[in-house]
Coordinates of C-alpha atoms in Angstrom, one line a residue:
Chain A
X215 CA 178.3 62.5 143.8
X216 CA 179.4 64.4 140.9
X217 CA 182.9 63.7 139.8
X218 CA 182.8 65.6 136.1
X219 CA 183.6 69.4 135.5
X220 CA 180.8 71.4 134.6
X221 CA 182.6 74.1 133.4
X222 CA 182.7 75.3 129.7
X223 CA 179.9 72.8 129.0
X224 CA 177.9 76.0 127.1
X225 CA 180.5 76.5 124.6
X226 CA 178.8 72.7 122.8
X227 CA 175.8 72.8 121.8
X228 CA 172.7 71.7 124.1
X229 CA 172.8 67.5 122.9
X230 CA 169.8 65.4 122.8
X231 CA 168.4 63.9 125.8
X232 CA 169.4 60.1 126.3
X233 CA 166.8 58.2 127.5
X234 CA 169.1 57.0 131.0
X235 CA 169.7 60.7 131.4
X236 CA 167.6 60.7 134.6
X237 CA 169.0 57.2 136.3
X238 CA 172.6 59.1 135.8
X239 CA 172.0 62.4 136.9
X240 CA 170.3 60.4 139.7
X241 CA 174.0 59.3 140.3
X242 CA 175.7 62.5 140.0
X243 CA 176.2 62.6 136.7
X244 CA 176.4 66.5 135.6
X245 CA 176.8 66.0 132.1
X246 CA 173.5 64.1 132.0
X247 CA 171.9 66.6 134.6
X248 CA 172.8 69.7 132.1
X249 CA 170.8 67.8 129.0
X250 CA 168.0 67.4 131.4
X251 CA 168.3 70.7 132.4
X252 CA 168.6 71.6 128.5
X253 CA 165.7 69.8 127.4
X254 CA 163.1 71.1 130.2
X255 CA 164.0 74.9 130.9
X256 CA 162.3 76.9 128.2
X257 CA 159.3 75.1 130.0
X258 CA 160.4 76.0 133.4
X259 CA 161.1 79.6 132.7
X260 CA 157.3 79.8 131.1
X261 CA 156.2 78.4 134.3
X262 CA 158.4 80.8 136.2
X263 CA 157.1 83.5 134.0
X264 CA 153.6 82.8 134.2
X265 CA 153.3 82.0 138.0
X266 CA 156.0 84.7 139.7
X267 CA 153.7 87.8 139.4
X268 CA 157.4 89.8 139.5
X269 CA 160.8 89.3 140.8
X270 CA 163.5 87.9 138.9
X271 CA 162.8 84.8 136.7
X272 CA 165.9 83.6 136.4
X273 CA 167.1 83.3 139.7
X274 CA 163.8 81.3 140.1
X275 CA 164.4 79.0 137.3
X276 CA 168.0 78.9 138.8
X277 CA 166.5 77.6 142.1
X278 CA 164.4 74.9 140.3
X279 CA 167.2 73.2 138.7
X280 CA 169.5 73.4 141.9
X281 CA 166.7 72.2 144.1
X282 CA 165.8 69.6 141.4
X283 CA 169.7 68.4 141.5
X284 CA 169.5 68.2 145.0
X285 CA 166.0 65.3 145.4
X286 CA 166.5 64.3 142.2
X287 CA 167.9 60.8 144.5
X288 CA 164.2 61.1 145.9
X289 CA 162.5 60.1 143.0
X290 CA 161.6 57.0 142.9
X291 CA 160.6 56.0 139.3
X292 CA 162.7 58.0 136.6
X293 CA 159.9 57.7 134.3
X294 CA 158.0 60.4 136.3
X295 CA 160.9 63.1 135.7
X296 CA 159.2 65.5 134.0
X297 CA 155.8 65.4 136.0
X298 CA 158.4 65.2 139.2
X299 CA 160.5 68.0 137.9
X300 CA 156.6 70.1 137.4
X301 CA 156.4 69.6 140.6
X302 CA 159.7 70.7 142.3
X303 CA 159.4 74.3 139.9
X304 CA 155.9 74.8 140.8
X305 CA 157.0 74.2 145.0
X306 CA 159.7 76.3 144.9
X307 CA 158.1 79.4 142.4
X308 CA 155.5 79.3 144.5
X309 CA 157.8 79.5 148.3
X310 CA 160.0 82.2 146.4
X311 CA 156.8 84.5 145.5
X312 CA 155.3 84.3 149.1
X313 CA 159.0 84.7 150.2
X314 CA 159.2 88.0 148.1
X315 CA 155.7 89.1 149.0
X316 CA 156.8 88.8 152.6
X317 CA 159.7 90.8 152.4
X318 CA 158.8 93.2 149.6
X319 CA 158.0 96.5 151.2
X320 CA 154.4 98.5 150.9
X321 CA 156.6 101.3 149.1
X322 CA 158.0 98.4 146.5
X323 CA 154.5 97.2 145.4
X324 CA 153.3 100.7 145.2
X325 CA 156.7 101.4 143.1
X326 CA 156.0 97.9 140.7
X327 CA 152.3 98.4 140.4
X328 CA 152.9 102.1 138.8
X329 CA 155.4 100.4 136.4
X330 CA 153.4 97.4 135.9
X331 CA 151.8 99.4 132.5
X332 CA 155.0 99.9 131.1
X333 CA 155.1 95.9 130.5
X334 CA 151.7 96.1 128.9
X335 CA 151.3 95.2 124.9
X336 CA 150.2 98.8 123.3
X337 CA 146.3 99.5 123.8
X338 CA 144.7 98.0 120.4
X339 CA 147.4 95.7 119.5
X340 CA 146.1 91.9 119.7
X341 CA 147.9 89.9 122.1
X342 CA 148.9 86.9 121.7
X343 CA 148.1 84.0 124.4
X344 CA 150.9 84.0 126.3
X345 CA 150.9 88.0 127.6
X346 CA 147.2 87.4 127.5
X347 CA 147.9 85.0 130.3
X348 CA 150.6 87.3 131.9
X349 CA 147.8 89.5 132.6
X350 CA 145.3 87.6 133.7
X351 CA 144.4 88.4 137.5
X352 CA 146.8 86.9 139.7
X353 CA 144.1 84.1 140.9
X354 CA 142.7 83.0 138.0
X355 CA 146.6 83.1 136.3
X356 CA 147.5 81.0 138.6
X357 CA 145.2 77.9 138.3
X358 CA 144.5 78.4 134.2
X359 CA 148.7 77.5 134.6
X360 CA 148.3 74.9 136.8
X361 CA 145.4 72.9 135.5
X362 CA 145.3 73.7 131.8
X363 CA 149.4 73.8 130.8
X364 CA 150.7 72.0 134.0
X365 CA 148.0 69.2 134.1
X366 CA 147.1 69.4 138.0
X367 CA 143.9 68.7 139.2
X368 CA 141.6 70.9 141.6
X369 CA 142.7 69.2 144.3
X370 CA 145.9 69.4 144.1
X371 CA 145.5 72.9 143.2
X372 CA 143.5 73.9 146.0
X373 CA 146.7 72.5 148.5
X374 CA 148.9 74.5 146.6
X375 CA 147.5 77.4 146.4
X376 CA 145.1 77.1 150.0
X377 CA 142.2 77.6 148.2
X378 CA 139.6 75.5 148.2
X379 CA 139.0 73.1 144.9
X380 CA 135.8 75.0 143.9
X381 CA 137.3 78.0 144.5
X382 CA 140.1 76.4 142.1
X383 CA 137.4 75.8 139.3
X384 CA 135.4 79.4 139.2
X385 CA 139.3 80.5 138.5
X386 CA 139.5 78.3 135.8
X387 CA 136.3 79.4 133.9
X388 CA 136.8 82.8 134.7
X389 CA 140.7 82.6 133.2
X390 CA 139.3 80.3 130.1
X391 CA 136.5 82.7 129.4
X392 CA 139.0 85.8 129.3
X393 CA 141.6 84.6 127.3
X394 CA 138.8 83.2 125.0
X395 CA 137.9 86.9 124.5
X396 CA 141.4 88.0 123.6
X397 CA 141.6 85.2 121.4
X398 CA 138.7 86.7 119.3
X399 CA 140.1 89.3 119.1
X400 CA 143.4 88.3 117.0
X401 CA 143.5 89.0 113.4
Chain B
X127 CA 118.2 75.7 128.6
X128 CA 116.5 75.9 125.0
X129 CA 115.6 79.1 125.4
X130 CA 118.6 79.8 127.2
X131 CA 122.5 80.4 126.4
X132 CA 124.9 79.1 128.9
X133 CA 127.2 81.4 130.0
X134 CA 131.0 81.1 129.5
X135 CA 131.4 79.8 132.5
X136 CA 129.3 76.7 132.5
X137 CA 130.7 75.6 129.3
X138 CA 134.3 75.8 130.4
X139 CA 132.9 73.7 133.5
X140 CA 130.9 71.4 130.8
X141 CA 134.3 70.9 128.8
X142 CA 135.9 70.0 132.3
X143 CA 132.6 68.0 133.0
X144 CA 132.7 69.5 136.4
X145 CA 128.8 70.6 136.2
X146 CA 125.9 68.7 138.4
X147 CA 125.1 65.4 136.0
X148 CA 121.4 67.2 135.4
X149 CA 123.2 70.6 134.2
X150 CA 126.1 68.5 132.1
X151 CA 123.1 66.9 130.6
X152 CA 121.0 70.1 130.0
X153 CA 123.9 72.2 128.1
X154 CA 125.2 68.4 125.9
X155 CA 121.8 68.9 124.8
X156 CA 121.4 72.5 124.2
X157 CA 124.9 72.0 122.5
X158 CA 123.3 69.8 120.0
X159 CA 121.2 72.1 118.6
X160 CA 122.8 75.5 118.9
X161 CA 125.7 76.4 116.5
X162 CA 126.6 79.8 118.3
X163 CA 127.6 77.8 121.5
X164 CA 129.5 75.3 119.5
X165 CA 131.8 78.0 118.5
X166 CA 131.8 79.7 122.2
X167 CA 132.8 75.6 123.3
X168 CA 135.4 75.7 119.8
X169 CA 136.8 78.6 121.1
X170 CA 137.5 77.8 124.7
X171 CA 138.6 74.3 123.5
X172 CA 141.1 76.6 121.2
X173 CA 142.1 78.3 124.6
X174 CA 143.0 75.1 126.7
X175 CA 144.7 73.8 123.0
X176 CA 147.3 76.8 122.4
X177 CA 148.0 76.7 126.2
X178 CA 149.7 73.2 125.7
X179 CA 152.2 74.6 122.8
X180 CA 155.5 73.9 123.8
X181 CA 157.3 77.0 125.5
X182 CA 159.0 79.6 123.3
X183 CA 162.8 79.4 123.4
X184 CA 164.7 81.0 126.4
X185 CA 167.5 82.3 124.7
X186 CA 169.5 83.0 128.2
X187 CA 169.2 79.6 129.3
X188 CA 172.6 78.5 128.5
X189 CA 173.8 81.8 130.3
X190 CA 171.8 80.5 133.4
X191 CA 173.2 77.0 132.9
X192 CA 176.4 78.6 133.5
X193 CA 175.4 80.0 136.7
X194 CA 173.8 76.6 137.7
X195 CA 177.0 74.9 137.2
X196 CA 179.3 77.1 139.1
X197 CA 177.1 76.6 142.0
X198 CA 176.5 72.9 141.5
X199 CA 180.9 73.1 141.6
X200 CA 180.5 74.8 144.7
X201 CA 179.6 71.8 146.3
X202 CA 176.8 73.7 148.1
X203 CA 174.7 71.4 147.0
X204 CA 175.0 67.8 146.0
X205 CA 172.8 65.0 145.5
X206 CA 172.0 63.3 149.0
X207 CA 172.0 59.5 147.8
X208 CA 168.7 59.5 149.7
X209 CA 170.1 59.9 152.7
X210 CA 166.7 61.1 154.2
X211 CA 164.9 58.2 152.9
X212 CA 167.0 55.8 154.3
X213 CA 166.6 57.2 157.6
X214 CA 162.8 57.2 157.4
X215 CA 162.5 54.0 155.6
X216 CA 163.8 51.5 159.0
X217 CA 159.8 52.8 160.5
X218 CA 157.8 53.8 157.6
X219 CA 156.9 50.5 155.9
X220 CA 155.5 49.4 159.2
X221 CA 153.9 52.2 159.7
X222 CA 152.4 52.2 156.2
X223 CA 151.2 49.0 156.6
X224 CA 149.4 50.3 160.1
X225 CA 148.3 52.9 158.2
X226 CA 146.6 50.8 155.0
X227 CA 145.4 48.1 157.8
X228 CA 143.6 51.2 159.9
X229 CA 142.2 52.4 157.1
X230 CA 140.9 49.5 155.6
X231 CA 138.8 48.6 158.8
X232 CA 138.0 52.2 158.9
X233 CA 137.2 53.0 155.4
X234 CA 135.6 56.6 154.6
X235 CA 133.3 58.0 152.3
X236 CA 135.3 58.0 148.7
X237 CA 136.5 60.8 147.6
X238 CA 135.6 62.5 144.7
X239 CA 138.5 63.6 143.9
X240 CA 140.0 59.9 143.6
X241 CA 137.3 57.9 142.3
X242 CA 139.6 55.7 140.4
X243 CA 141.9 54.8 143.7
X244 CA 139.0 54.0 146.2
X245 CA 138.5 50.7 145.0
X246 CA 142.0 50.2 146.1
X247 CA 141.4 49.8 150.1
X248 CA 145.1 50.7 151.3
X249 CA 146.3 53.2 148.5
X250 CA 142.9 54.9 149.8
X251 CA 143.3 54.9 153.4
X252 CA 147.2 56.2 152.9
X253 CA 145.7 59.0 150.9
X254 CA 142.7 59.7 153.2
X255 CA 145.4 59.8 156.2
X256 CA 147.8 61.7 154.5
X257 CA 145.3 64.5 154.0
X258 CA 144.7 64.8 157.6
X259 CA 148.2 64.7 158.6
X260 CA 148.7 67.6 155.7
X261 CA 145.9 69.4 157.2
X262 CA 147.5 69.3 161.1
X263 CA 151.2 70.2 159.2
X264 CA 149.1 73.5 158.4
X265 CA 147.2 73.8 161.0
X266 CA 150.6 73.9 162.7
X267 CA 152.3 76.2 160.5
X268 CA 149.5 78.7 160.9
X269 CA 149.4 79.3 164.6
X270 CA 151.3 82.3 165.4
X271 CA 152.4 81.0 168.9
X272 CA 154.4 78.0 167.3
X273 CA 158.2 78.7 166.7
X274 CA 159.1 82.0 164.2
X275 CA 157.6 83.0 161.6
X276 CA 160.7 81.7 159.4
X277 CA 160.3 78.2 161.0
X278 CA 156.4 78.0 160.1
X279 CA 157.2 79.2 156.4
X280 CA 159.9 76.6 156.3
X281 CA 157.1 74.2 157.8
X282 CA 154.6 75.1 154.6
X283 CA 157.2 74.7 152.4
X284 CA 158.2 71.1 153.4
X285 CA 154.5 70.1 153.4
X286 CA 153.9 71.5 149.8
X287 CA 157.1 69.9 148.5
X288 CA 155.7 66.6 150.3
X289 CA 152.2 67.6 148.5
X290 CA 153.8 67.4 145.1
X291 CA 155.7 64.1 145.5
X292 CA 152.1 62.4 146.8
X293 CA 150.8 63.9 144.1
X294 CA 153.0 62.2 141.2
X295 CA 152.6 59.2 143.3
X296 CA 148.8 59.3 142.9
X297 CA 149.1 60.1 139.4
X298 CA 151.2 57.1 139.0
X299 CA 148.6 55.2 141.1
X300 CA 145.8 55.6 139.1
X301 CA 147.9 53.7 136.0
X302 CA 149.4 51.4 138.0
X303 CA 147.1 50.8 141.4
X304 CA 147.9 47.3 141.8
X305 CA 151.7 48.4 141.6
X306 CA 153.4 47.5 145.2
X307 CA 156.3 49.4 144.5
X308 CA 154.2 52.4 144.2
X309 CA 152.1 52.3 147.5
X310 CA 155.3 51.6 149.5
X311 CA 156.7 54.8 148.3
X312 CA 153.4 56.3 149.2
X313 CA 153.8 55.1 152.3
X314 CA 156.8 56.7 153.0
X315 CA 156.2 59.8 152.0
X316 CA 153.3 59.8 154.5
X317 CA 155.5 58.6 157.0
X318 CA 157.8 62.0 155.8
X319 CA 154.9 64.0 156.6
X320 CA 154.1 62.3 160.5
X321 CA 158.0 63.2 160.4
X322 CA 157.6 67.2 160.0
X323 CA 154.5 66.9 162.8
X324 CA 157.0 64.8 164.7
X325 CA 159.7 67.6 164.7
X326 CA 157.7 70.1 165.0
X327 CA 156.0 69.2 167.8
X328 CA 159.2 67.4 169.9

């Protein structure tokens, strides 16, 4: 359990993560949970970004790091934290985007898709990779993040997602072979 | 192939070596000779390279820290000491062994996915279980006559979460098959998943 106060631990900088950060936060130890959490979440907010087609971002990254706190007891070998901690953000961005798509209203996604240009790069400016990727089509976004920055396999892919793992592969080719075209196209 | 350009496509499935071993053969040697599909290849190898740069700073993260904190003083949630495992643990070595001895005597077709873990008779048969518990979890989950629809999305949700953990377990696995350790802790988070079909269906 957690016997430290967490509270005016921003006003420090973020410190380096120690390497028994894991076995202590495993123990309840906040301080060592918060460099954790310092050291991974520019990650997991890229992943939030990337996979949560809208909605708020950092209430999901919020929800990793609480959910994370909560198994982190679970895990077995703290070696694996990071591929573990891959694996909490991509379960629970991916329950809080069905969640929202359940809920969300067909007068809401008509309201988001007519803003959805607004968040576009001006036409005939290059983009870089990472809003190439942000408009990739939901499908093949979704595995190119998975399998090419998040290291899953097609398998695994295919449970996630409930598609099947050659399904999971035309969306990888069809996402590489995009981005490879706005790629050419940078200055 | 000479003759002929491969598309995007079947080089990004070359790269990934995901092609039929005739085709993966056909385009290596097409590659050799043609320089304009070396760069198509350079580029898409460009592509999976820049999607591995580290993440741009989140400049509100400490703000969100903040908010993480408060709620982690809350005491809403704390960490569980594996209380969960210990309950599961008392009946889910035996019935991982159970599990391992079934499958051993009766061994499917390896996967292809796993080539690596089939030589490895009870990691194999947990694995090859598993999947058809995972499929009767969403079988489950799916029929509309079974609880509310908040209980079957709570349902998916446990079984993905359980996905992810054998999945880091497998990806431990194939570096360390021979690892005890490791194919006990698969064995209980199978015996987690016969859990959720056990609830579900009591």
């Amino acid at each position: 359990m957690p016997t430290g106060t967490l509270a005016g631990a921003t006003l420090t900088p973020a410190p380096t993560r120690q390497p028994d950060d894991v076995e202590r936060a495993q123990r309840g130890d906040a301080q060592a949970f918060r460099r954790l959490y310092m050291a991974t979440a520019d990650r997991m907010h890229r992943l939030a970004r990337w996979l949560l087609h809208s909605g708020d971002v950092d209430d999901a990254v919020q929800d990793v790091y609480l959910r994370a706190w909560e198994r982190l007891p679970d895990l077995r070998d703290p070696r694996t934290f990071d591929g573990w901690l891959r694996r909490v953000a991509v379960t629970v961005i991916l329950r809080r985007r069905e969640q929202t798509a359940r809920t969300r209203s067909r007068e809401d996604e008509l309201s988001a898709a007519a803003e959805a240009p607004a968040r576009e790069a001006p036409a005939g400016l290059a983009l870089d990779l990472e809003h190439a990727i942000a408009r990739l089509p939901g499908g093949a976004r979704d595995v190119f993040v998975l399998y090419d920055v998040e290291g899953h396999d097609h398998g695994e892919i295919g449970r996630m997602l409930g598609i099947s793992p050659h399904t999971s592969r035309s969306q990888l080719h069809r996402a590489r072979t995009l981005l490879k075209h706005v790629l050419k196209e940078e200055p | 192939m000479r003759d002929t350009h491969p598309s995007d496509e079947t080089l990004s499935g070359w790269l990934g070596r995901d092609l039929p071993a005739g085709e993966q053969r056909r385009v290596a040697e097409h590659l050799r000779h043609c320089e304009r599909c070396q760069g198509e290849l350079q580029a898409l190898r460009e592509v999976v390279r820049r999607a591995q740069d580290p993440a741009k700073a989140w400049p509100e993260k400490f703000a969100v820290w903040e908010t993480v904190a408060a709620r982690l003083n809350s005491g809403r949630r704390l960490p569980r000491s594996g209380r969960r495992w210990r309950s599961t643990a008392r009946v889910a070595i035996p019935i991982a062994a159970a599990a391992a001895l079934a499958g051993i005597l009766l061994m499917p077709p390896r996967s292809r996915e796993r080539p690596a873990l089939a030589d490895h008779p009870a990691v194999a048969a947990l694995l090859t279980l598993d999947g058809d518990l995972s499929r009767e979890v969403e079988a489950l989950a799916a029929r509309p006559d079974w609880g509310t629809e908040a209980a079957r999305y709570a349902l998916r949700g446990a079984n993905h979460e359980i996905t992810g953990g054998i999945a880091e377990l497998t990806r431990a696995l194939r570096a360390r098959p021979d690892d005890p350790a490791l194919t006990q802790s698969l064995g209980r988070a199978v015996e987690h998943r016969a859990g959720l079909i056990r609830e579900a269906t009591r």
